[in-house]
């Protein structure tokens, strides 16, 4: 395969992966892939569905590429919740479950019922596959099937770079895989956290002089709250990319102020279509331009629609209702259009709050709230209300919890001066932490 | 005793609202001040905010969590949101109910 060939032909001596205090070169990675190829050769056959229950590690990455060589259909599962792992194995009709016991590879063979037509097609056409799951914040997680050869091939032609990346997103996330493929195609050094706390991540950036940090706005705000940028030397950072949820403009401005010369770029993608190349207008702007030879876009009723060469073949457990018959994917992301082809993602259509028929976007309110001097974090969502259907509710993390009543009053007044009446939070809850997922993404819709 | 306190909380919230020009007349709010419907100044969105504030105030004052704007309130034959008095009585009922339980 072209990518793993590059590991020895072009990058052999370069450092590839830093994990758990150890540094591995591209040669080491290549050798480890060969090692796993030998191990799996007798146990696994082409076209089988194989789950890897592990987050990123040197071992899991090597194993992943051994499975690519074997032309299997890979299900990366980074969850540590047993119930979730079980569900994903069931839903994907996995044949073999792989896990690590220290460095020992454990095989668990299963005998799943008949495979989905999409999987059979992939197997017979001798393509590798990838099954990813949606986060399932609004229902059962959907199992999505990618043609993995096609996805990896979209990184062909990347030039050799001398950079250090930190992988923040997880092994089973399209954004996490994008960073991995992108990094390996460029032969850069990848630093993998064993724990995604601010302390651990900031320490890794300092120790390994990380240049590029992909993260979510929620996580970046946590760095500011915890003053990670003050307590650690993060001066090696040149670029921070952010995505997976809308960036409040006020937070972006605070970040830019706190991180000085670092450039900020927004990334955009969906599990269904892959990552789309975008360009931020500048480091303090949340406007982006989509310019990707592999995908096209259009805006229908304020919603972004994408059609890409790397989109999924289909779902194993859901209908294709979000795809049109001519292949457009309705992303569910609402956008605002500006001049010169710039767009701004303003929220998810499912998160819109309907106050007596008026539509409210949580991100707009959050961005205003974050400019209040006594607020360090917030989360805005709709709560059922018998009078207006829904009412705007804000969870607020204040700088200090003295004078709560006065603070609430003050916040309402602050909002009334800056927002239309129906957008002002009716209910304010003072909390110590906003509700975000283990993947540092804010949860505005309760799990069902 | 409690009735007076509840009314006091409502009037205090109306006084806060009176800082806005269009609600100026709430400075003279009393038991008979109309709240919602008829000649009242409040729109539904203002009422939602007022009731949320009142829920907070009741929680602070009596250490009791109540939800005022629910289906039950909406299906009362006579709206509890008509005036300061009707709202006071309704909130008292909700508090009594919680205390009994």
Short mmCIF file of C-alpha atoms in Angstrom, two decimals:
data_model
loop_
_atom_site.label_atom_id
_atom_site.label_comp_id
_atom_site.label_asym_id
_atom_site.label_seq_id
_atom_site.Cartn_x
_atom_site.Cartn_y
_atom_site.Cartn_z
CA UNK A 1 0.00 0.00 0.00
CA UNK A 2 1.30 3.45 -0.92
CA UNK A 3 1.01 4.90 2.59
CA UNK A 4 2.90 2.19 4.47
CA UNK A 5 5.47 2.06 1.65
CA UNK A 6 6.14 5.73 2.31
CA UNK A 7 7.00 4.82 5.93
CA UNK A 8 10.15 2.98 4.82
CA UNK A 9 10.90 4.58 1.48
CA UNK A 10 10.72 8.21 2.54
CA UNK A 11 10.30 8.55 6.30
CA UNK A 12 12.14 5.57 7.87
CA UNK A 13 14.47 7.57 10.12
CA UNK A 14 11.91 10.18 11.14
CA UNK A 15 10.11 10.03 14.46
CA UNK A 16 6.53 8.88 13.95
CA UNK A 17 4.76 8.35 17.24
CA UNK A 18 5.22 9.40 20.83
CA UNK A 19 3.14 7.32 23.18
CA UNK A 20 3.36 6.70 26.90
CA UNK A 21 6.83 8.18 27.16
CA UNK A 22 8.29 6.21 24.23
CA UNK A 23 9.30 7.51 20.81
CA UNK A 24 8.89 5.30 17.73
CA UNK A 25 10.29 5.96 14.24
CA UNK A 26 8.51 5.29 10.96
CA UNK A 27 10.79 2.27 10.58
CA UNK A 28 9.60 0.99 13.98
CA UNK A 29 6.00 1.53 12.90
CA UNK A 30 6.56 -0.31 9.61
CA UNK A 31 8.20 -3.24 11.42
CA UNK A 32 5.38 -3.39 13.93
CA UNK A 33 2.80 -3.49 11.13
CA UNK A 34 4.70 -6.45 9.58
CA UNK A 35 4.76 -8.10 13.00
CA UNK A 36 0.96 -7.83 13.32
CA UNK A 37 0.47 -8.96 9.73
CA UNK A 38 2.17 -12.23 10.64
CA UNK A 39 0.13 -12.66 13.80
CA UNK A 40 -3.26 -12.05 12.19
CA UNK A 41 -2.48 -13.98 9.02
CA UNK A 42 -3.66 -17.35 10.27
CA UNK A 43 -6.51 -16.01 12.39
CA UNK A 44 -8.26 -13.58 10.09
CA UNK A 45 -9.38 -13.84 6.48
CA UNK A 46 -9.98 -11.18 3.85
CA UNK A 47 -13.32 -9.44 3.98
CA UNK A 48 -13.99 -10.21 7.65
CA UNK A 49 -15.33 -7.56 9.99
CA UNK A 50 -12.72 -6.95 12.70
CA UNK A 51 -13.17 -4.73 15.74
CA UNK A 52 -10.24 -3.13 17.57
CA UNK A 53 -11.29 -2.21 21.09
CA UNK A 54 -8.64 0.33 21.97
CA UNK A 55 -7.97 4.03 21.76
CA UNK A 56 -4.90 5.33 19.96
CA UNK A 57 -1.59 3.75 20.89
CA UNK A 58 1.49 2.74 18.94
CA UNK A 59 0.19 -0.84 18.99
CA UNK A 60 -3.35 -0.05 17.88
CA UNK A 61 -2.14 2.09 14.96
CA UNK A 62 0.22 -0.67 13.78
CA UNK A 63 -2.58 -3.22 14.13
CA UNK A 64 -4.95 -0.97 12.19
CA UNK A 65 -2.61 -0.89 9.19
CA UNK A 66 -1.98 -4.64 9.39
CA UNK A 67 -5.76 -5.03 9.05
CA UNK A 68 -5.78 -2.60 6.11
CA UNK A 69 -3.19 -4.80 4.38
CA UNK A 70 -5.33 -7.86 5.09
CA UNK A 71 -8.30 -6.17 3.36
CA UNK A 72 -10.65 -6.46 6.29
CA UNK A 73 -13.49 -4.21 7.40
CA UNK A 74 -12.30 -2.41 10.52
CA UNK A 75 -14.42 -1.27 13.44
CA UNK A 76 -12.37 0.95 15.76
CA UNK A 77 -14.02 1.14 19.20
CA UNK A 78 -12.46 3.61 21.61
CA UNK A 79 -15.26 3.48 24.17
CA UNK A 80 -14.53 2.00 27.58
CA UNK A 81 -18.20 1.52 28.43
CA UNK A 82 -18.87 -2.23 28.24
CA UNK A 83 -22.48 -1.84 27.14
CA UNK A 84 -21.46 0.48 24.29
CA UNK A 85 -18.68 -1.84 23.16
CA UNK A 86 -21.09 -4.77 23.12
CA UNK A 87 -23.68 -2.81 21.11
CA UNK A 88 -21.14 -1.75 18.52
CA UNK A 89 -19.85 -5.28 18.07
CA UNK A 90 -23.42 -6.52 17.62
CA UNK A 91 -24.52 -3.73 15.26
CA UNK A 92 -21.47 -4.13 13.02
CA UNK A 93 -21.81 -7.94 12.98
CA UNK A 94 -18.16 -8.26 13.88
CA UNK A 95 -16.42 -11.57 13.11
CA UNK A 96 -13.33 -11.06 15.26
CA UNK A 97 -12.83 -8.77 18.24
CA UNK A 98 -9.24 -7.72 18.92
CA UNK A 99 -8.08 -6.24 22.18
CA UNK A 100 -4.81 -5.71 23.97
CA UNK A 101 -3.77 -7.17 27.26
CA UNK A 102 -0.65 -5.08 27.76
CA UNK A 103 1.12 -5.81 24.47
CA UNK A 104 -0.47 -9.19 24.00
CA UNK A 105 -3.11 -9.33 21.27
CA UNK A 106 -6.30 -11.14 22.25
CA UNK A 107 -8.58 -12.67 19.59
CA UNK A 108 -12.23 -13.31 20.22
CA UNK A 109 -14.02 -14.97 17.33
CA UNK A 110 -17.75 -14.64 16.89
CA UNK A 111 -20.34 -16.11 14.60
CA UNK A 112 -22.56 -13.21 13.63
CA UNK A 113 -25.77 -13.59 11.65
CA UNK A 114 -25.94 -12.75 7.97
CA UNK A 115 -24.04 -9.63 6.89
CA UNK A 116 -25.51 -6.47 5.45
CA UNK A 117 -25.45 -6.19 1.67
CA UNK A 118 -23.02 -3.23 1.84
CA UNK A 119 -20.48 -5.36 3.73
CA UNK A 120 -20.84 -8.24 1.28
CA UNK A 121 -20.24 -5.90 -1.64
CA UNK A 122 -17.10 -4.49 -0.01
CA UNK A 123 -15.76 -7.99 0.66
CA UNK A 124 -16.37 -9.29 -2.83
CA UNK A 125 -14.82 -6.20 -4.44
CA UNK A 126 -11.71 -6.76 -2.24
CA UNK A 127 -11.81 -3.32 -0.69
CA UNK A 128 -10.99 -2.53 2.90
CA UNK A 129 -13.79 -1.01 4.91
CA UNK A 130 -14.29 1.13 7.97
CA UNK A 131 -17.32 1.17 10.25
CA UNK A 132 -17.81 4.29 12.36
CA UNK A 133 -20.64 5.10 14.73
CA UNK A 134 -22.47 8.39 15.19
CA UNK A 135 -22.39 9.80 18.71
CA UNK A 136 -26.04 8.92 19.16
CA UNK A 137 -26.90 12.07 21.10
CA UNK A 138 -30.37 11.97 19.58
CA UNK A 139 -31.10 8.28 19.42
CA UNK A 140 -29.44 4.99 18.59
CA UNK A 141 -25.88 5.37 17.24
CA UNK A 142 -25.83 4.84 13.50
CA UNK A 143 -23.29 2.44 12.01
CA UNK A 144 -21.72 3.99 8.91
CA UNK A 145 -19.67 2.11 6.34
CA UNK A 146 -16.78 3.75 4.51
CA UNK A 147 -14.68 2.38 1.69
CA UNK A 148 -11.39 2.71 3.59
CA UNK A 149 -9.12 2.44 0.52
CA UNK A 150 -10.95 5.35 -0.96
CA UNK A 151 -10.67 7.35 2.26
CA UNK A 152 -6.93 6.71 2.71
CA UNK A 153 -6.26 7.41 -0.97
CA UNK A 154 -7.66 10.90 -0.56
CA UNK A 155 -4.46 11.71 1.41
CA UNK A 156 -2.18 10.78 -1.49
CA UNK A 157 0.23 13.44 -2.70
CA UNK A 158 0.89 15.04 0.70
CA UNK A 159 4.41 16.48 0.98
CA UNK A 160 7.03 15.59 3.60
CA UNK A 161 6.77 18.01 6.55
CA UNK A 162 8.75 18.60 9.70
CA UNK A 163 6.06 19.20 12.31
CA UNK A 164 4.77 17.82 15.59
CA UNK A 165 1.03 17.13 15.87
CA UNK A 166 -0.99 16.15 18.89
CA UNK A 167 -3.87 13.77 18.23
CA UNK A 168 -6.76 14.95 20.32
CA UNK A 169 -9.82 13.28 18.82
CA UNK A 170 -10.25 9.58 19.30
CA UNK A 171 -9.52 6.48 17.26
CA UNK A 172 -13.16 5.88 16.35
CA UNK A 173 -13.87 9.43 15.20
CA UNK A 174 -13.65 10.67 11.61
CA UNK A 175 -11.72 13.74 12.79
CA UNK A 176 -9.27 11.60 14.77
CA UNK A 177 -8.69 9.31 11.80
CA UNK A 178 -8.31 12.33 9.53
CA UNK A 179 -5.50 13.68 11.73
CA UNK A 180 -3.85 10.25 11.76
CA UNK A 181 -3.92 9.70 7.97
CA UNK A 182 -2.94 13.29 7.29
CA UNK A 183 0.01 13.13 9.69
CA UNK A 184 1.28 9.79 8.43
CA UNK A 185 1.00 10.91 4.81
CA UNK A 186 3.21 13.92 5.62
CA UNK A 187 5.65 11.92 7.74
CA UNK A 188 5.21 14.12 10.79
CA UNK A 189 5.64 13.28 14.46
CA UNK A 190 2.42 12.40 16.26
CA UNK A 191 2.08 12.84 20.00
CA UNK A 192 -0.69 10.71 21.50
CA UNK A 193 -2.09 11.56 24.93
CA UNK A 194 -2.82 8.68 27.27
CA UNK A 195 -5.24 10.91 29.11
CA UNK A 196 -7.10 13.91 27.76
CA UNK A 197 -7.06 16.20 30.77
CA UNK A 198 -5.83 19.78 30.32
CA UNK A 199 -2.82 19.01 32.52
CA UNK A 200 -1.78 15.96 30.50
CA UNK A 201 -2.31 17.62 27.14
CA UNK A 202 -0.51 20.87 28.09
CA UNK A 203 2.40 18.90 29.54
CA UNK A 204 2.75 16.91 26.31
CA UNK A 205 2.75 20.11 24.26
CA UNK A 206 5.50 21.52 26.47
CA UNK A 207 7.60 18.33 26.60
CA UNK A 208 7.41 17.47 22.91
CA UNK A 209 7.25 20.98 21.48
CA UNK A 210 3.98 20.31 19.71
CA UNK A 211 3.31 22.68 16.78
CA UNK A 212 -0.23 21.77 15.87
CA UNK A 213 -3.11 21.09 18.22
CA UNK A 214 -6.51 20.02 16.89
CA UNK A 215 -9.16 20.45 19.61
CA UNK A 216 -12.76 21.32 20.33
CA UNK A 217 -13.84 24.81 21.49
CA UNK A 218 -15.01 23.30 24.79
CA UNK A 219 -11.55 21.88 25.46
CA UNK A 220 -9.81 25.11 24.46
CA UNK A 221 -12.02 27.02 26.88
CA UNK A 222 -11.05 24.56 29.62
CA UNK A 223 -7.39 25.37 28.94
CA UNK A 224 -8.17 29.07 29.44
CA UNK A 225 -10.21 28.40 32.59
CA UNK A 226 -7.45 26.21 34.01
CA UNK A 227 -4.80 28.67 32.83
CA UNK A 228 -2.94 25.88 31.07
CA UNK A 229 -1.43 28.45 28.73
CA UNK A 230 0.07 30.30 31.71
CA UNK A 231 1.27 27.32 33.71
CA UNK A 232 2.90 25.46 30.81
CA UNK A 233 5.24 26.62 28.08
CA UNK A 234 3.06 26.31 24.99
CA UNK A 235 5.21 28.59 22.85
CA UNK A 236 5.95 25.79 20.35
CA UNK A 237 2.33 25.94 19.16
CA UNK A 238 1.91 27.47 15.73
CA UNK A 239 -1.55 26.37 14.81
CA UNK A 240 -4.66 25.36 16.67
CA UNK A 241 -7.42 23.81 14.63
CA UNK A 242 -10.90 23.59 16.07
CA UNK A 243 -14.04 21.75 15.11
CA UNK A 244 -16.73 19.22 16.07
CA UNK A 245 -18.97 22.00 17.45
CA UNK A 246 -19.54 25.72 16.72
CA UNK A 247 -16.91 28.13 18.05
CA UNK A 248 -18.39 31.11 19.89
CA UNK A 249 -16.81 34.20 18.37
CA UNK A 250 -16.16 35.72 21.80
CA UNK A 251 -14.23 32.59 22.84
CA UNK A 252 -12.16 32.71 19.67
CA UNK A 253 -11.19 36.31 20.45
CA UNK A 254 -10.16 35.39 24.01
CA UNK A 255 -8.14 32.46 22.70
CA UNK A 256 -6.37 34.60 20.14
CA UNK A 257 -5.55 37.11 22.86
CA UNK A 258 -4.22 34.42 25.20
CA UNK A 259 -2.24 32.50 22.60
CA UNK A 260 -0.53 35.43 20.89
CA UNK A 261 0.98 34.41 17.60
CA UNK A 262 -0.81 31.07 17.22
CA UNK A 263 -2.97 30.78 14.11
CA UNK A 264 -6.51 29.48 14.50
CA UNK A 265 -8.17 27.45 11.79
CA UNK A 266 -11.56 25.88 11.72
CA UNK A 267 -11.93 22.34 10.40
CA UNK A 268 -15.14 20.88 9.13
CA UNK A 269 -16.34 17.39 8.46
CA UNK A 270 -18.99 14.83 9.11
CA UNK A 271 -18.74 11.10 9.76
CA UNK A 272 -20.86 10.62 6.66
CA UNK A 273 -18.79 12.64 4.18
CA UNK A 274 -15.31 12.73 5.67
CA UNK A 275 -13.32 15.87 6.36
CA UNK A 276 -13.84 18.74 3.94
CA UNK A 277 -10.97 21.13 3.28
CA UNK A 278 -11.80 24.57 4.57
CA UNK A 279 -10.07 27.89 4.99
CA UNK A 280 -10.77 30.29 7.84
CA UNK A 281 -11.08 33.93 6.76
CA UNK A 282 -8.48 34.77 9.41
CA UNK A 283 -7.49 33.70 12.93
CA UNK A 284 -10.22 35.73 14.63
CA UNK A 285 -12.99 34.88 12.23
CA UNK A 286 -15.45 32.01 12.45
CA UNK A 287 -16.20 32.39 8.72
CA UNK A 288 -14.85 29.65 6.48
CA UNK A 289 -14.60 28.94 2.81
CA UNK A 290 -15.09 25.41 1.57
CA UNK A 291 -12.59 24.58 -1.14
CA UNK A 292 -12.10 20.89 -1.67
CA UNK A 293 -11.49 19.10 -4.96
CA UNK A 294 -13.17 16.02 -3.45
CA UNK A 295 -16.41 17.62 -2.43
CA UNK A 296 -19.05 20.12 -3.38
CA UNK A 297 -21.59 21.95 -1.28
CA UNK A 298 -24.82 23.88 -1.47
CA UNK A 299 -27.11 25.57 1.00
CA UNK A 300 -30.74 24.60 1.15
CA UNK A 301 -33.05 26.51 3.50
CA UNK A 302 -30.08 27.60 5.58
CA UNK A 303 -28.78 24.03 5.93
CA UNK A 304 -25.43 22.92 4.55
CA UNK A 305 -25.57 20.03 2.07
CA UNK A 306 -22.41 18.19 1.02
CA UNK A 307 -21.56 15.68 -1.65
CA UNK A 308 -18.10 14.17 -1.46
CA UNK A 309 -16.00 11.44 -3.04
CA UNK A 310 -15.23 10.08 0.43
CA UNK A 311 -18.78 9.69 1.62
CA UNK A 312 -20.16 6.55 3.21
CA UNK A 313 -21.54 3.66 1.24
CA UNK A 314 -24.48 3.50 3.61
CA UNK A 315 -25.72 2.71 7.11
CA UNK A 316 -26.06 -0.76 8.59
CA UNK A 317 -28.90 0.15 10.90
CA UNK A 318 -30.53 3.31 9.58
CA UNK A 319 -32.26 4.60 6.48
CA UNK A 320 -30.60 6.90 3.97
CA UNK A 321 -33.14 9.64 4.70
CA UNK A 322 -30.43 12.25 5.19
CA UNK A 323 -29.11 11.56 1.68
CA UNK A 324 -30.97 12.70 -1.41
CA UNK A 325 -31.32 10.26 -4.30
CA UNK A 326 -28.61 12.16 -6.19
CA UNK A 327 -26.14 11.78 -3.32
CA UNK A 328 -26.35 15.03 -1.36
CA UNK A 329 -25.91 14.68 2.39
CA UNK A 330 -28.01 16.99 4.58
CA UNK A 331 -25.50 17.81 7.32
CA UNK A 332 -27.98 19.27 9.81
CA UNK A 333 -25.62 22.21 10.25
CA UNK A 334 -27.15 25.63 9.84
CA UNK A 335 -25.03 28.23 8.11
CA UNK A 336 -24.96 31.94 7.64
CA UNK A 337 -23.70 33.14 4.25
CA UNK A 338 -21.43 36.16 3.91
CA UNK A 339 -19.75 37.84 0.96
CA UNK A 340 -17.06 36.25 -1.21
CA UNK A 341 -18.24 32.71 -0.59
CA UNK A 342 -17.62 32.71 3.14
CA UNK A 343 -19.90 30.72 5.43
CA UNK A 344 -20.34 30.39 9.14
CA UNK A 345 -21.65 27.33 10.97
CA UNK A 346 -24.13 28.64 13.51
CA UNK A 347 -25.54 25.48 15.04
CA UNK A 348 -27.31 22.18 14.56
CA UNK A 349 -30.89 22.29 13.37
CA UNK A 350 -31.89 19.88 16.16
CA UNK A 351 -30.58 22.29 18.78
CA UNK A 352 -32.71 25.23 17.69
CA UNK A 353 -34.92 26.44 20.50
CA UNK A 354 -38.47 27.33 19.52
CA UNK A 355 -39.82 30.06 21.78
CA UNK A 356 -43.45 30.60 20.90
CA UNK A 357 -42.61 30.23 17.20
CA UNK A 358 -39.43 32.32 17.31
CA UNK A 359 -36.24 30.43 16.52
CA UNK A 360 -33.27 30.80 18.84
CA UNK A 361 -29.75 29.48 18.19
CA UNK A 362 -27.93 28.44 21.38
CA UNK A 363 -24.56 29.50 19.94
CA UNK A 364 -25.68 33.12 19.54
CA UNK A 365 -26.73 33.37 23.19
CA UNK A 366 -23.63 31.53 24.42
CA UNK A 367 -21.37 33.87 22.51
CA UNK A 368 -23.01 36.88 24.21
CA UNK A 369 -22.94 35.26 27.66
CA UNK A 370 -19.23 34.51 27.35
CA UNK A 371 -18.53 38.24 27.02
CA UNK A 372 -19.98 38.81 30.52
CA UNK A 373 -17.08 39.48 32.91
CA UNK A 374 -18.37 37.11 35.62
CA UNK A 375 -19.01 34.10 33.36
CA UNK A 376 -16.34 31.55 32.53
CA UNK A 377 -18.42 28.96 30.75
CA UNK A 378 -22.02 28.42 29.73
CA UNK A 379 -24.42 26.13 27.93
CA UNK A 380 -27.71 27.22 26.39
CA UNK A 381 -30.57 24.88 25.51
CA UNK A 382 -34.35 24.70 25.29
CA UNK A 383 -36.50 23.47 28.11
CA UNK A 384 -40.13 22.48 27.73
CA UNK A 385 -42.43 25.27 28.81
CA UNK A 386 -46.21 25.19 28.93
CA UNK A 387 -46.56 28.82 27.88
CA UNK A 388 -44.15 29.23 24.95
CA UNK A 389 -43.50 25.59 24.07
CA UNK A 390 -39.84 25.95 24.92
CA UNK A 391 -37.97 28.44 27.05
CA UNK A 392 -34.33 29.46 26.72
CA UNK A 393 -32.34 28.03 29.61
CA UNK A 394 -28.72 28.81 30.43
CA UNK A 395 -26.36 26.83 32.65
CA UNK A 396 -23.72 29.23 33.87
CA UNK A 397 -20.32 28.57 35.39
CA UNK A 398 -19.55 31.81 37.26
CA UNK A 399 -16.21 33.14 38.43
CA UNK A 400 -17.56 33.25 41.96
CA UNK A 401 -20.67 31.83 43.59
CA UNK A 402 -21.20 34.72 45.98
CA UNK A 403 -24.39 36.68 45.51
CA UNK A 404 -26.00 34.16 43.18
CA UNK A 405 -29.29 35.98 43.06
CA UNK A 406 -27.70 39.27 42.19
CA UNK A 407 -25.58 37.56 39.55
CA UNK A 408 -28.63 35.99 37.87
CA UNK A 409 -30.38 39.35 37.81
CA UNK A 410 -27.30 40.98 36.43
CA UNK A 411 -26.94 38.36 33.67
CA UNK A 412 -30.56 38.77 32.58
CA UNK A 413 -30.11 42.51 32.44
CA UNK A 414 -26.90 42.09 30.45
CA UNK A 415 -28.75 39.89 27.95
CA UNK A 416 -31.75 42.19 27.70
CA UNK A 417 -29.45 45.00 26.65
CA UNK A 418 -27.89 42.91 23.90
CA UNK A 419 -30.51 40.45 22.67
CA UNK A 420 -34.08 40.36 21.43
CA UNK A 421 -36.49 39.68 24.26
CA UNK A 422 -37.38 36.14 23.22
CA UNK A 423 -33.69 35.21 23.17
CA UNK A 424 -32.99 36.26 26.76
CA UNK A 425 -32.61 33.17 28.97
CA UNK A 426 -35.77 32.81 31.05
CA UNK A 427 -34.08 30.40 33.40
CA UNK A 428 -30.52 30.59 34.62
CA UNK A 429 -28.92 27.74 36.51
CA UNK A 430 -25.65 28.26 38.31
CA UNK A 431 -23.49 25.15 37.88
CA UNK A 432 -19.88 24.17 38.55
CA UNK A 433 -19.34 22.53 35.16
CA UNK A 434 -21.30 22.63 31.90
CA UNK A 435 -22.62 19.41 30.45
CA UNK A 436 -20.07 18.20 27.92
CA UNK A 437 -19.30 14.70 26.72
CA UNK A 438 -16.16 12.71 27.48
CA UNK A 439 -15.07 13.96 24.05
CA UNK A 440 -15.29 17.62 25.06
CA UNK A 441 -18.34 18.40 23.01
CA UNK A 442 -21.22 20.32 24.57
CA UNK A 443 -24.45 18.40 25.04
CA UNK A 444 -27.47 20.59 24.38
CA UNK A 445 -29.85 17.75 23.74
CA UNK A 446 -30.37 15.24 26.50
CA UNK A 447 -29.56 11.61 25.72
CA UNK A 448 -32.63 9.57 25.01
CA UNK B 1 -48.14 34.45 56.62
CA UNK B 2 -46.72 32.58 53.68
CA UNK B 3 -49.25 34.24 51.34
CA UNK B 4 -47.84 37.63 52.21
CA UNK B 5 -44.33 36.42 51.62
CA UNK B 6 -45.19 34.99 48.21
CA UNK B 7 -46.91 38.17 47.19
CA UNK B 8 -43.85 40.08 48.37
CA UNK B 9 -41.62 37.95 46.13
CA UNK B 10 -43.86 38.58 43.11
CA UNK B 11 -43.94 42.30 43.71
CA UNK B 12 -40.19 42.39 44.13
CA UNK B 13 -39.79 40.77 40.70
CA UNK B 14 -42.25 43.26 39.20
CA UNK B 15 -40.19 46.08 40.69
CA UNK B 16 -37.12 44.72 38.94
CA UNK B 17 -39.05 44.63 35.68
CA UNK B 18 -40.08 48.23 36.25
CA UNK B 19 -36.52 49.28 35.52
CA UNK B 20 -37.54 48.92 31.87
CA UNK B 21 -39.45 51.86 30.53
CA UNK B 22 -42.44 49.88 29.25
CA UNK B 23 -43.00 48.25 32.65
CA UNK B 24 -42.61 51.48 34.63
CA UNK B 25 -46.11 51.20 36.10
CA UNK B 26 -45.13 48.00 37.95
CA UNK B 27 -43.48 50.29 40.49
CA UNK B 28 -46.97 50.65 41.93
CA UNK B 29 -47.75 46.93 41.71
CA UNK B 30 -50.14 45.52 44.32
CA UNK B 31 -52.43 42.54 44.92
CA UNK B 32 -54.79 43.56 42.15
CA UNK B 33 -52.22 44.32 39.46
CA UNK B 34 -53.11 42.35 36.32
CA UNK B 35 -50.32 40.15 35.04
CA UNK B 36 -51.25 38.28 31.91
CA UNK B 37 -54.23 38.67 29.62
CA UNK B 38 -56.67 41.56 29.35
CA UNK B 39 -55.11 44.92 30.09
CA UNK B 40 -51.80 43.48 31.25
CA UNK B 41 -48.46 44.73 30.03
CA UNK B 42 -46.75 41.36 29.95
CA UNK B 43 -46.31 39.34 26.81
CA UNK B 44 -45.99 35.57 27.03
CA UNK B 45 -42.22 35.73 26.86
CA UNK B 46 -42.14 38.20 29.80
CA UNK B 47 -44.42 35.94 31.78
CA UNK B 48 -42.10 32.96 31.19
CA UNK B 49 -39.18 35.00 32.57
CA UNK B 50 -41.20 36.23 35.54
CA UNK B 51 -42.33 32.73 36.48
CA UNK B 52 -38.77 31.40 36.20
CA UNK B 53 -37.60 34.18 38.52
CA UNK B 54 -40.43 33.37 40.91
CA UNK B 55 -39.51 29.68 40.95
CA UNK B 56 -35.96 30.71 41.88
CA UNK B 57 -37.19 33.09 44.57
CA UNK B 58 -39.46 30.41 46.08
CA UNK B 59 -36.56 27.96 46.10
CA UNK B 60 -34.40 30.54 47.90
CA UNK B 61 -37.06 31.59 50.38
CA UNK B 62 -38.78 28.31 51.22
CA UNK B 63 -36.22 25.77 50.03
CA UNK B 64 -38.91 24.16 47.88
CA UNK B 65 -38.67 23.41 44.17
CA UNK B 66 -41.86 24.04 42.25
CA UNK B 67 -42.70 24.29 38.56
CA UNK B 68 -45.28 26.98 37.96
CA UNK B 69 -45.69 27.00 34.19
CA UNK B 70 -46.84 23.47 33.49
CA UNK B 71 -49.84 21.88 31.80
CA UNK B 72 -51.81 21.96 35.04
CA UNK B 73 -51.47 25.70 35.34
CA UNK B 74 -52.50 26.12 31.73
CA UNK B 75 -55.60 23.96 32.12
CA UNK B 76 -57.03 25.77 35.16
CA UNK B 77 -60.53 27.07 34.50
CA UNK B 78 -59.42 30.49 35.65
CA UNK B 79 -55.84 31.31 34.71
CA UNK B 80 -53.53 31.58 37.71
CA UNK B 81 -51.57 34.22 35.80
CA UNK B 82 -54.37 36.79 35.66
CA UNK B 83 -53.21 38.91 38.56
CA UNK B 84 -50.75 39.13 41.43
CA UNK B 85 -53.43 37.71 43.70
CA UNK B 86 -54.30 34.69 41.56
CA UNK B 87 -50.64 33.88 41.07
CA UNK B 88 -49.97 34.18 44.81
CA UNK B 89 -52.80 31.77 45.58
CA UNK B 90 -51.68 29.32 42.95
CA UNK B 91 -48.08 29.30 44.19
CA UNK B 92 -49.32 28.80 47.75
CA UNK B 93 -51.24 25.75 46.55
CA UNK B 94 -48.16 24.35 44.86
CA UNK B 95 -46.08 24.86 47.99
CA UNK B 96 -48.72 23.24 50.21
CA UNK B 97 -48.84 20.28 47.88
CA UNK B 98 -45.07 19.77 48.06
CA UNK B 99 -45.16 20.11 51.87
CA UNK B 100 -47.92 17.51 52.17
CA UNK B 101 -45.98 15.08 50.00
#
